[in-house]
Short mmCIF file of C-alpha atoms in Angstrom, two decimals:
data_model
loop_
_atom_site.label_atom_id
_atom_site.label_comp_id
_atom_site.label_asym_id
_atom_site.label_seq_id
_atom_site.Cartn_x
_atom_site.Cartn_y
_atom_site.Cartn_z
CA MET A 1 104.19 -26.71 8.45
CA PRO A 2 107.06 -28.30 6.91
CA GLU A 3 108.46 -31.94 6.84
CA PRO A 4 105.57 -33.71 5.74
CA LEU A 5 105.76 -37.61 5.67
CA ALA A 6 103.08 -39.65 3.62
CA PHE A 7 101.85 -42.84 4.64
CA GLN A 8 99.52 -45.79 3.16
CA SER A 9 95.63 -44.65 4.08
CA ILE A 10 94.43 -46.15 7.29
CA THR A 11 90.57 -47.95 8.47
CA ASP A 12 88.72 -45.56 10.77
CA ASN A 13 89.52 -47.63 13.90
CA ARG A 14 93.01 -47.18 12.81
CA PHE A 15 93.05 -43.43 12.65
CA SER A 16 90.46 -43.06 15.85
CA GLN A 17 93.45 -45.13 17.77
CA LEU A 18 95.86 -42.59 16.51
CA ARG A 19 93.56 -40.05 17.41
CA ARG A 20 93.44 -41.55 20.91
CA HIS A 21 97.35 -41.41 21.54
CA ALA A 22 97.43 -38.10 20.58
CA VAL A 23 94.61 -37.29 23.42
CA GLN A 24 96.57 -39.24 25.84
CA PHE A 25 99.45 -37.37 25.50
CA VAL A 26 98.15 -34.00 25.88
CA GLU A 27 95.98 -35.13 28.89
CA ALA A 28 99.24 -36.76 30.64
CA ARG A 29 100.54 -33.29 30.70
CA PRO A 30 97.90 -30.77 32.28
CA ARG A 31 99.14 -27.11 32.31
CA GLN A 32 102.26 -27.76 30.15
CA GLY A 33 100.90 -25.92 27.12
CA PHE A 34 99.75 -28.48 24.74
CA GLN A 35 96.20 -28.27 23.31
CA PHE A 36 94.46 -31.62 20.86
CA VAL A 37 92.61 -29.63 18.12
CA GLU A 38 90.56 -31.94 15.84
CA ARG A 39 90.34 -29.96 12.58
CA GLN A 40 87.78 -32.41 11.17
CA ARG A 41 86.53 -35.49 13.11
CA ASP A 42 88.15 -38.78 11.65
CA VAL A 43 90.02 -36.80 8.90
CA SER A 44 92.70 -34.63 10.89
CA PHE A 45 93.72 -33.27 14.28
CA GLN A 46 96.44 -31.04 15.23
CA ILE A 47 98.65 -31.21 18.39
CA ARG A 48 99.41 -27.62 19.63
CA CYS A 49 102.05 -25.87 21.94
CA ASN A 50 100.61 -22.40 23.40
CA GLY A 51 98.59 -22.04 20.48
CA ILE A 52 100.79 -22.53 17.68
CA PRO A 53 100.44 -26.18 16.05
CA VAL A 54 103.64 -28.59 16.49
CA LEU A 55 101.96 -31.94 15.25
CA LEU A 56 99.72 -32.23 12.44
CA LEU A 57 97.88 -35.94 11.31
CA GLU A 58 95.41 -35.76 8.04
CA ARG A 59 93.96 -37.99 6.05
CA ARG A 60 93.55 -37.26 2.54
CA SER A 61 91.90 -39.57 -0.37
CA ARG A 62 94.89 -41.87 -1.09
CA HIS A 63 97.47 -41.50 1.66
CA LEU A 64 97.90 -40.00 5.23
CA LEU A 65 100.24 -36.83 6.06
CA LEU A 66 101.98 -36.33 9.53
CA ARG A 67 103.79 -33.33 9.62
CA ALA A 68 105.93 -31.32 12.46
CA SER A 69 106.66 -28.00 12.57
CA LEU A 70 110.26 -26.89 11.80
CA ASP A 71 110.26 -25.51 15.66
CA ALA A 72 108.98 -28.57 17.20
CA LYS A 73 111.77 -30.23 18.61
CA GLN A 74 112.78 -26.96 20.06
CA ARG A 75 109.21 -25.59 21.24
CA ALA A 76 107.94 -28.97 22.28
CA PRO A 77 110.29 -31.67 22.47
CA ALA A 78 107.94 -34.22 23.60
CA VAL A 79 106.02 -33.88 20.92
CA MET A 80 108.83 -35.59 18.81
CA ARG A 81 108.20 -38.54 20.60
CA LEU A 82 104.64 -38.66 20.12
CA ARG A 83 105.33 -38.44 16.22
CA ALA A 84 107.71 -41.16 16.55
CA LEU A 85 104.78 -43.11 18.03
CA LEU A 86 102.65 -42.52 15.69
CA GLN A 87 105.04 -43.14 12.96
CA TRP A 88 106.25 -46.77 14.15
CA GLN A 89 102.43 -47.75 13.74
CA LEU A 90 101.96 -46.50 9.72
CA GLU A 91 103.44 -47.96 6.58
CA PRO A 92 105.62 -45.31 4.56
CA LEU A 93 104.60 -44.65 0.85
CA ASP A 94 108.35 -44.81 -0.83
CA TYR A 95 109.63 -41.79 -2.66
CA LEU A 96 107.81 -42.34 -5.81
CA GLU A 97 104.47 -42.58 -4.16
CA GLN A 98 105.13 -39.15 -2.06
CA VAL A 99 106.24 -37.54 -5.33
CA LEU A 100 102.96 -38.69 -7.30
CA ALA A 101 100.86 -38.06 -4.18
CA GLY A 102 102.25 -34.53 -4.60
CA VAL A 103 103.74 -34.44 -1.05
CA PRO A 104 106.23 -31.48 -1.14
CA GLU A 105 109.73 -31.91 0.26
CA PRO A 106 111.37 -29.10 2.58
CA VAL A 107 112.63 -26.43 0.27
CA LEU A 108 115.52 -23.90 1.23
CA LEU A 109 113.59 -21.43 2.72
CA ASP A 110 112.35 -24.27 5.24
CA ARG A 111 116.02 -25.07 5.86
CA VAL A 112 116.57 -21.52 6.43
CA LEU A 113 113.67 -21.25 9.22
CA GLN A 114 114.66 -24.51 10.93
CA ILE A 115 118.05 -22.97 11.36
CA LEU A 116 116.31 -19.98 13.01
CA ALA A 117 113.84 -21.68 14.51
CA GLY A 118 116.07 -22.63 17.39
CA ASP A 119 115.57 -19.46 18.85
CA VAL A 120 112.32 -20.06 20.59
CA PRO A 121 111.71 -17.73 23.74
CA ASP A 122 111.37 -20.14 26.95
CA GLY A 123 108.04 -18.94 27.76
CA ALA A 124 106.50 -20.32 24.17
CA ARG A 125 107.93 -23.76 24.69
CA CYS A 126 105.36 -26.58 26.25
CA GLY A 127 106.35 -29.62 28.37
CA VAL A 128 109.87 -28.10 29.54
CA PRO A 129 110.33 -27.77 33.30
#
């Protein structure tokens, strides 16, 4: 799941607010293929499109990761608005802090996969009428 973005650590209360936004996002789109999956309470959750992760929020010891899959824009365009909403509420780490935190940059293979990701079959998309 490339395109990670690292942010400052947040409190349990703030994480719960972001979690609530994600749950509301899924609940507001019944029968559109979205699922909210909590991997570990107060640590990480995913939004999935027909079982495939398209957005992940994960708390680590010193920072927070918010990642969208390479094909999220094609597979589940609405999830990009959710990512923007979550991102807007977070304080990003600067580039050096991201490097020191070990946040990987997208590599060439990721970029090639992103080009190929435009070919998402219609039946695999979520939230698209």
